[in-house]
Coordinates of C-alpha atoms and ligand atoms in Angstrom, one line a residue:
Chain A
M5 CA 50.1 118.2 120.5
N6 CA 51.4 119.3 117.2
P7 CA 48.9 119.4 114.4
A8 CA 49.4 116.4 112.0
P9 CA 51.7 117.5 109.2
S10 CA 50.0 117.7 105.9
V11 CA 50.5 115.1 103.2
K12 CA 51.9 115.9 99.8
T13 CA 51.5 113.8 96.7
L14 CA 54.3 113.7 94.1
M15 CA 55.8 111.6 91.4
I16 CA 59.2 109.9 91.7
D17 CA 60.5 108.1 88.6
G18 CA 57.0 108.0 87.2
K19 CA 55.6 106.4 90.4
D20 CA 52.9 108.2 92.4
V21 CA 53.9 108.5 96.0
S22 CA 52.8 110.4 99.1
A23 CA 54.9 111.8 101.9
R24 CA 54.6 114.1 104.9
A25 CA 55.3 117.7 104.2
D26 CA 58.3 117.7 106.4
Q27 CA 60.0 114.8 104.6
S28 CA 62.8 115.2 102.1
I29 CA 62.7 113.7 98.6
L30 CA 65.3 111.2 99.8
D31 CA 63.0 110.0 102.6
A32 CA 60.1 109.7 100.3
A33 CA 62.1 107.8 97.7
R34 CA 63.6 105.4 100.3
E35 CA 60.2 104.7 101.8
N36 CA 59.1 103.6 98.3
A37 CA 62.2 101.5 97.7
I38 CA 63.6 103.9 95.1
P39 CA 67.4 104.0 95.7
I40 CA 69.3 107.3 95.6
P41 CA 73.1 107.2 96.2
T42 CA 74.3 109.1 99.3
L43 CA 77.5 109.6 101.2
C44 CA 77.0 112.4 103.8
H45 CA 73.5 111.4 104.7
L46 CA 73.2 109.0 107.6
D47 CA 69.9 107.9 109.2
G48 CA 69.7 109.4 112.7
L49 CA 71.7 112.6 112.0
S50 CA 70.6 115.9 110.6
E51 CA 71.2 116.6 106.9
A52 CA 74.3 118.5 105.7
G53 CA 73.9 118.5 101.9
A54 CA 77.7 118.2 101.7
C55 CA 78.4 115.4 99.2
R56 CA 76.0 116.1 96.3
L57 CA 75.7 112.5 95.4
C58 CA 71.9 112.6 96.0
L59 CA 71.3 115.1 93.2
V60 CA 68.0 114.6 91.4
E61 CA 66.2 116.3 88.5
L62 CA 63.0 118.2 89.2
K63 CA 60.6 118.9 86.4
G64 CA 60.4 122.6 85.5
T65 CA 63.8 123.6 86.7
P66 CA 67.2 123.0 85.0
R67 CA 69.0 123.0 88.3
L68 CA 69.7 119.7 90.0
Q69 CA 68.7 119.5 93.6
P70 CA 70.1 117.5 96.5
A71 CA 67.4 115.0 97.5
C72 CA 68.5 114.9 101.2
V73 CA 67.9 118.6 101.9
T74 CA 65.0 119.3 99.5
L75 CA 61.5 118.9 101.0
V76 CA 58.7 117.3 99.0
E77 CA 56.2 119.5 97.4
E78 CA 52.7 119.0 96.0
G79 CA 52.8 117.9 92.4
M80 CA 56.6 117.6 92.2
E81 CA 58.0 115.4 89.5
V82 CA 61.3 113.9 90.5
T83 CA 63.8 111.9 88.4
T84 CA 66.4 110.0 90.3
Q85 CA 68.2 108.1 87.5
S86 CA 69.3 109.6 84.1
P87 CA 72.5 109.8 82.0
R88 CA 72.9 113.3 83.2
L89 CA 72.7 112.4 86.9
E90 CA 75.0 109.5 86.4
K91 CA 77.5 111.7 84.8
Y92 CA 77.5 114.2 87.7
R93 CA 77.5 111.5 90.4
R94 CA 80.5 109.9 88.8
M95 CA 82.2 113.3 88.7
V96 CA 81.5 113.9 92.3
V97 CA 83.2 110.6 93.3
E98 CA 86.1 111.3 91.0
L99 CA 86.6 114.7 92.5
L100 CA 86.6 113.2 96.0
F101 CA 89.4 110.9 95.0
A102 CA 91.4 113.6 93.3
E103 CA 91.1 116.1 96.2
R104 CA 93.1 114.2 98.8
N105 CA 95.2 111.1 99.0
H106 CA 93.3 107.9 98.6
V107 CA 95.5 104.8 98.4
C108 CA 93.0 102.1 98.9
S109 CA 95.5 99.2 98.8
V110 CA 97.2 100.4 102.0
C111 CA 94.2 102.1 103.7
V112 CA 92.8 100.8 107.0
S113 CA 89.3 100.9 105.5
N114 CA 90.2 98.9 102.3
N115 CA 87.2 96.8 101.4
M116 CA 84.9 98.3 104.0
C117 CA 84.7 101.9 102.8
E118 CA 81.6 103.7 101.6
L119 CA 83.6 105.8 99.1
Q120 CA 85.3 102.8 97.6
D121 CA 81.9 101.0 97.4
M122 CA 80.3 104.1 95.8
A123 CA 83.0 104.2 93.1
K124 CA 82.2 100.6 92.2
Q125 CA 78.5 101.1 92.3
L126 CA 78.7 104.1 90.0
G127 CA 81.1 102.4 87.6
V128 CA 84.1 104.7 88.4
T129 CA 87.1 102.7 87.1
H130 CA 89.5 105.7 86.9
V131 CA 89.7 109.3 87.8
R132 CA 89.8 111.8 84.9
F133 CA 90.8 114.8 86.9
P134 CA 94.4 115.3 87.9
Y135 CA 95.1 114.2 91.5
R136 CA 96.2 117.1 93.8
Y137 CA 98.5 115.2 96.1
P138 CA 98.2 117.6 99.0
R139 CA 100.5 117.2 102.0
L140 CA 98.1 116.5 104.9
P141 CA 98.7 115.6 108.6
V142 CA 97.7 112.5 110.5
D143 CA 96.6 113.2 114.1
T144 CA 97.6 110.3 116.3
T145 CA 97.5 112.2 119.6
H146 CA 94.3 110.6 120.8
E147 CA 94.9 107.6 123.0
R148 CA 92.5 105.3 121.1
F149 CA 91.7 106.9 117.7
T150 CA 93.5 108.3 114.7
M151 CA 92.4 111.1 112.3
D152 CA 93.9 110.7 108.9
H153 CA 93.1 113.9 106.9
N154 CA 94.3 112.2 103.7
R155 CA 91.1 110.1 103.6
C156 CA 88.6 112.7 104.8
I157 CA 85.8 113.6 102.3
L158 CA 84.4 116.4 104.6
C159 CA 81.0 114.7 104.8
T160 CA 80.7 116.1 108.4
R161 CA 79.1 113.0 109.8
C162 CA 81.6 113.1 112.7
V163 CA 80.8 116.8 113.4
R164 CA 77.1 116.1 113.5
V165 CA 77.2 112.9 115.6
C166 CA 79.5 114.6 118.1
T167 CA 77.3 117.6 118.4
E168 CA 73.8 116.1 118.0
I169 CA 74.1 112.7 119.7
E170 CA 77.1 112.9 122.0
G171 CA 76.7 116.7 122.8
A172 CA 80.4 117.2 123.0
H173 CA 80.9 119.6 120.0
T174 CA 84.5 118.5 119.6
W175 CA 84.7 118.5 115.8
G176 CA 84.4 121.5 113.6
V177 CA 85.2 122.5 110.0
F178 CA 88.0 125.1 109.5
G179 CA 88.7 127.1 106.3
R180 CA 86.9 127.2 103.0
G181 CA 86.8 125.5 99.7
V182 CA 89.8 123.2 99.1
D183 CA 91.4 124.4 102.3
A184 CA 88.5 123.3 104.4
H185 CA 89.5 120.6 107.0
L186 CA 88.4 119.2 110.3
I187 CA 89.6 120.5 113.6
T188 CA 89.2 119.4 117.2
D189 CA 88.1 122.1 119.6
L190 CA 89.9 125.4 118.7
D191 CA 92.4 123.6 116.4
I192 CA 94.3 121.7 119.0
P193 CA 95.6 118.1 118.8
W194 CA 92.7 115.6 119.4
G195 CA 94.5 114.0 122.3
T196 CA 94.6 117.3 124.2
S197 CA 90.9 118.0 123.7
D198 CA 88.9 118.8 126.9
T199 CA 85.5 118.2 125.3
C200 CA 86.1 114.8 123.7
T201 CA 84.6 112.0 125.8
S202 CA 86.3 109.3 123.8
C203 CA 82.9 107.8 123.0
G204 CA 84.0 106.7 119.6
K205 CA 80.8 107.7 117.8
C206 CA 82.6 109.8 115.2
V207 CA 84.8 106.8 114.3
Q208 CA 81.7 104.6 113.9
V209 CA 79.9 107.0 111.5
C210 CA 82.9 108.0 109.4
P211 CA 82.3 106.4 105.9
T212 CA 86.0 106.3 105.0
G213 CA 89.4 105.5 106.5
A214 CA 89.7 109.0 107.9
L215 CA 88.7 108.1 111.5
F216 CA 89.7 104.7 112.9
E217 CA 90.5 102.9 116.1
K218 CA 94.2 102.4 116.6
S219 CA 94.0 98.8 117.7
K220 CA 91.9 97.8 114.7
V221 CA 93.0 97.3 111.1
G222 CA 91.7 95.2 108.2
M223 CA 88.5 93.2 108.8
Q224 CA 88.4 94.5 112.4
S225 CA 88.0 98.1 111.2
Q226 CA 84.4 97.5 110.1
K227 CA 82.2 100.5 111.2
N228 CA 78.8 100.1 112.9
P229 CA 76.8 103.3 112.5
D230 CA 73.6 101.4 113.4
F231 CA 73.8 102.4 117.0
L232 CA 72.4 105.8 115.9
N233 CA 68.9 104.4 115.1
Y234 CA 68.8 102.6 118.4
L235 CA 69.8 105.7 120.4
N236 CA 67.2 107.8 118.6
E237 CA 64.5 105.2 119.1
M238 CA 65.2 105.1 122.9
R239 CA 65.1 108.9 123.0
E240 CA 61.7 108.9 121.3
I241 CA 60.3 106.6 123.9
E242 CA 61.6 108.8 126.7
R243 CA 59.8 111.8 125.4
Chain B
M27 CA 92.1 82.8 62.6
S28 CA 95.5 84.2 63.3
K29 CA 96.6 84.6 66.9
A30 CA 96.3 87.9 68.6
T31 CA 99.6 89.4 69.7
L32 CA 99.8 90.2 73.4
A33 CA 102.4 92.3 75.3
T34 CA 102.7 92.9 79.0
I35 CA 104.7 95.8 80.4
W36 CA 106.0 96.4 83.9
L37 CA 106.5 100.1 84.8
D38 CA 106.5 101.3 88.4
G39 CA 104.7 98.5 90.2
C40 CA 105.5 95.6 92.5
S41 CA 104.9 92.9 89.8
G42 CA 101.8 91.8 91.7
C43 CA 99.7 92.3 88.7
H44 CA 101.9 90.0 86.7
M45 CA 101.7 87.5 89.5
S46 CA 97.9 87.7 89.3
L47 CA 98.1 87.1 85.6
L48 CA 100.1 83.9 86.3
D49 CA 97.5 83.0 88.9
M50 CA 95.1 82.3 86.1
D51 CA 96.7 78.9 86.2
E52 CA 95.1 76.4 83.8
R53 CA 93.0 79.2 82.3
L54 CA 96.2 80.5 80.7
I55 CA 96.4 77.3 78.8
E56 CA 92.8 77.6 77.9
L57 CA 93.3 81.0 76.3
S58 CA 96.8 80.3 74.9
P59 CA 95.6 79.1 71.5
Q60 CA 94.2 82.5 71.0
F61 CA 97.2 84.7 71.6
E62 CA 101.0 84.9 71.3
L63 CA 102.9 86.6 74.0
V64 CA 105.3 88.7 72.0
Y65 CA 106.9 90.9 74.7
S66 CA 106.8 90.7 78.5
P67 CA 109.0 90.4 81.6
L68 CA 107.8 86.8 81.5
V69 CA 109.4 86.0 78.1
D70 CA 112.8 86.5 76.5
A71 CA 111.9 88.9 73.7
K72 CA 114.1 92.0 73.9
V73 CA 112.3 94.1 71.3
L74 CA 108.8 95.3 71.3
P75 CA 107.2 94.3 67.9
R76 CA 105.6 97.0 65.7
N77 CA 102.0 95.6 65.9
V78 CA 100.6 94.6 69.2
D79 CA 96.9 93.8 69.5
V80 CA 96.6 94.0 73.3
A81 CA 99.1 95.6 75.7
L82 CA 98.7 95.1 79.4
V83 CA 100.4 97.8 81.4
E84 CA 101.3 97.3 85.1
G85 CA 102.7 100.2 87.1
S86 CA 102.6 103.9 87.1
V87 CA 104.8 106.3 85.1
S88 CA 107.6 107.3 87.5
S89 CA 110.8 107.9 85.6
D90 CA 112.0 109.2 82.2
E91 CA 112.4 105.5 81.2
D92 CA 108.8 104.7 82.1
E93 CA 107.6 107.7 80.1
H94 CA 109.7 106.7 77.0
K95 CA 108.4 103.1 77.3
I96 CA 104.7 103.9 77.6
R97 CA 104.8 106.3 74.6
L98 CA 106.5 103.6 72.5
I99 CA 104.0 101.0 73.6
R100 CA 101.1 103.3 72.9
S101 CA 102.3 103.9 69.4
R102 CA 102.4 100.2 68.7
A103 CA 99.4 98.8 70.6
R104 CA 95.9 98.7 69.3
I105 CA 94.3 98.2 72.7
L106 CA 96.2 99.5 75.7
V107 CA 95.0 98.2 79.1
S108 CA 95.9 100.0 82.4
L109 CA 96.2 97.0 84.6
G110 CA 96.0 97.5 88.4
D111 CA 95.8 100.5 90.7
C112 CA 99.4 101.7 90.1
A113 CA 98.7 102.1 86.4
V114 CA 95.2 103.4 87.0
T115 CA 95.6 105.7 90.0
G116 CA 99.3 106.0 90.8
N117 CA 98.6 104.1 94.0
V118 CA 101.6 103.5 96.3
P119 CA 104.3 104.8 94.0
A120 CA 102.4 108.1 93.9
M121 CA 102.6 108.5 97.7
R122 CA 105.9 110.3 97.1
N123 CA 104.1 113.0 95.2
S124 CA 103.6 115.1 98.3
F125 CA 107.4 115.5 98.6
P126 CA 110.0 117.0 96.3
V127 CA 112.2 114.4 94.6
D128 CA 115.4 115.8 96.1
A129 CA 114.1 115.5 99.6
L130 CA 113.0 112.0 98.9
L131 CA 116.3 110.9 97.5
H132 CA 118.1 112.5 100.4
R133 CA 115.9 110.7 102.9
V134 CA 116.4 107.3 101.3
Y135 CA 120.1 107.4 100.2
I136 CA 121.6 109.7 102.8
E137 CA 119.6 110.0 106.0
N138 CA 118.4 106.4 106.1
A139 CA 121.6 104.8 104.7
T140 CA 124.3 103.4 106.9
L141 CA 126.8 102.5 104.2
Q142 CA 127.8 104.4 101.0
Q143 CA 125.7 107.5 101.7
Q144 CA 125.3 108.9 98.2
V145 CA 122.5 109.5 95.8
P146 CA 122.9 107.2 92.8
T147 CA 123.1 109.0 89.5
E148 CA 124.8 106.8 86.9
R149 CA 123.0 104.5 84.5
L150 CA 119.7 104.9 86.3
P151 CA 116.4 106.3 85.0
V152 CA 115.8 109.8 86.3
L153 CA 112.7 110.1 88.6
L154 CA 110.0 112.4 87.3
K155 CA 108.8 115.2 89.5
R156 CA 105.6 113.4 89.9
V157 CA 104.4 109.8 89.6
R158 CA 101.5 109.7 87.2
P159 CA 98.8 107.3 86.3
V160 CA 99.2 105.9 82.8
H161 CA 96.2 107.8 81.3
E162 CA 97.7 111.2 82.3
V163 CA 100.5 110.4 79.9
V164 CA 98.9 108.5 77.0
T165 CA 95.4 107.5 76.0
V166 CA 94.2 104.3 77.7
D167 CA 91.5 102.1 76.2
V168 CA 90.6 99.8 79.1
F169 CA 90.9 100.5 82.9
V170 CA 91.2 97.6 85.3
P171 CA 91.5 98.8 88.9
G172 CA 92.5 96.6 91.8
C173 CA 95.6 96.0 93.8
P174 CA 96.1 93.6 92.2
P175 CA 93.1 92.8 90.0
S176 CA 92.2 89.2 90.7
A177 CA 93.1 86.3 88.4
D178 CA 89.4 86.0 87.7
T179 CA 89.2 89.6 86.7
I180 CA 92.3 89.4 84.4
Y181 CA 90.9 86.2 82.8
S182 CA 87.5 87.8 82.1
V183 CA 89.2 90.9 80.7
L184 CA 91.5 88.9 78.4
K185 CA 88.8 86.6 77.3
E186 CA 86.5 89.5 76.4
L187 CA 89.2 91.4 74.6
L188 CA 90.4 88.4 72.6
A189 CA 86.8 87.8 71.5
G190 CA 86.6 91.4 70.3
R191 CA 84.3 92.6 73.1
V192 CA 84.6 95.4 75.6
P193 CA 84.7 93.9 79.2
D194 CA 82.4 95.4 81.8
I195 CA 85.1 96.3 84.3
A196 CA 82.9 97.9 87.0
A197 CA 81.2 94.6 87.5
L198 CA 84.6 92.8 87.8
S199 CA 86.9 94.9 89.9
R200 CA 87.4 98.1 92.0
F201 CA 90.1 100.2 93.6
G202 CA 92.1 98.5 96.3
I203 CA 91.7 95.1 98.0
Ligands
SF4_326 S1 89.2 106.0 102.6 FE1 88.2 104.5 101.2 S2 88.5 105.3 99.1 FE2 89.9 106.4 100.5 S3 91.8 105.2 100.4 FE3 90.6 104.4 102.1 S4 89.5 102.7 101.2 FE4 90.2 103.9 99.5
SF4_327 S1 85.1 110.4 120.4 FE1 83.0 111.1 120.9 S2 83.3 113.0 121.9 FE2 85.3 112.5 121.0 S3 85.3 113.6 119.0 FE3 84.4 111.6 118.6 S4 82.2 111.8 118.9 FE4 83.1 113.6 119.8
SF4_328 S1 86.5 112.4 109.3 FE1 85.1 110.9 108.3 S2 83.1 111.5 109.1 FE2 84.4 113.2 109.5 S3 84.1 114.6 107.7 FE3 85.9 113.3 107.3 S4 85.1 111.5 106.2 FE4 83.4 112.5 107.2
FES329 S1 73.5 112.8 100.7 FE1 72.6 114.6 99.9 S2 74.3 115.9 99.6 FE2 75.2 114.1 100.6

C-alpha cells in the first residue's frame, strides 16, 4: 500500500484550505467551491497546461502560474481573481479567436461551445488583436467524424483522451508555435488511419466545433464528456 | 429635453441586424419620443447630418465605399456602436479573407457563372484586399456582438445609451447564435 500522501495547508483568495500534496491548485480550489476558468483541463484526463486560462497569482513571485499544473505547497497564498488576471485571461481568449477562423454564426458548435461561453463569461465583446485568417484544411475523410482545423484551439483534449482512455494514440500535435496543428497517425487523412477505432471519444471531449459528428448539427451536436468520469470510476473499482 | 439624433448604417452585412432592430416592435414606439432617426436604410434621408448622437453600424468594412462611409460616420457621430458580429468580428463576410480577391471574383463571376462570364468593374465599389471589423478602421465606442443581436439586446443597448449610461454588453449578448 502507498503511504498516505501528506496534507498541505494553504490560502486561496484569503480562505484557509487543505489539500493532498499531490493535488493541483485547481483541484484544491474546486474542492472549496472557488471557481477558476479553464479550457484545456478536463476531469478524467491528465493535465496539459495548454490554454493558460487558469493562471493565478502566487504571493512572493511576480510570475503567474497555471493552476492546473502547479501542485499545492505548504503556506502558499493563491489569488484567483484580480484585475491583472482578468486582463490576461481575456487576452488569452482574444488570441484564440484571432489565431484561427472562428465564425460562430455558421459553426456546428454555435451556442454549445466552451470557447464561446468563455468569451461571454470573461466579458470579451470584441477582439483587439488583428485576425490572422489562416487558410486551413477540413478533414472529412473519416466515415462518421469531421476535423475542422479552423476551429481548433490546440487544447489537446482529443490527443489525451485517445491516448489515455482509448489507448489508440491516433492524434498528435505536429509543428511548433503558430504552425502547430493536429495530425492523425503519421499525418495521414483520418479516414485512412489504422489506429482509430472510431470510438468518438475525441469528438465528445472537444470543447469547440473542431471535432464533430457528421450527422449532427445544431442542437444535436451537444458534447457529453461526462463519460470520462464514469469510465475512470469503473477502472478504480477494478483495481 | 431635445431628442437625441440616431443614425443606422448598413455596411457589409445581411441586414439581419436591422431586422432585429425592427423586431423590437412596440418597444420602438416606447423609445421613439426620445430619438429622431435622421439617417438609415429604413428612412428616406439621403444625407448624413453633421451631428449624430448615436450611430448603429451593421456590417463589416469590405469595400472602398464602406471605408469611406465609416470614416464619415465616425467624424459625425458622438457614440459609434458596432452592431452585430459582422461589424464586431468580420463574421461571414470575412470568410473570404483566406483567399486573394482576384481568385474570389474569378470563382464567382467566371467559373460559377453560366451567363455573361465577366467580372463587373463599372460603377461598383472596389473590394478591399481584406474584410475588416469596424474597430480595425475607426474607433468604436460600444461593441454589441451577436448574429444578430436579439431585439431585447438592441432595446437594452438603445435604452441605456439614450439615458446617457453605458450598457453592460457582456451580460446581454455574445458572439454567434
Ligand atoms: S468553435 Fe466555438 S468559438 Fe469557434 S466558431 Fe465555433 S462556436 Fe464560435
Ligand atoms: S475516434 Fe477514438 S480512436 Fe479515433 S481518433 Fe477519436 S478517440 Fe482516437
Ligand atoms: S480538435 Fe478539439 S479537442 Fe482536439 S486540440 Fe483541437 S480543440 Fe482541442
Ligand atoms: S486549464 Fe490550466 S492551462 Fe488550460
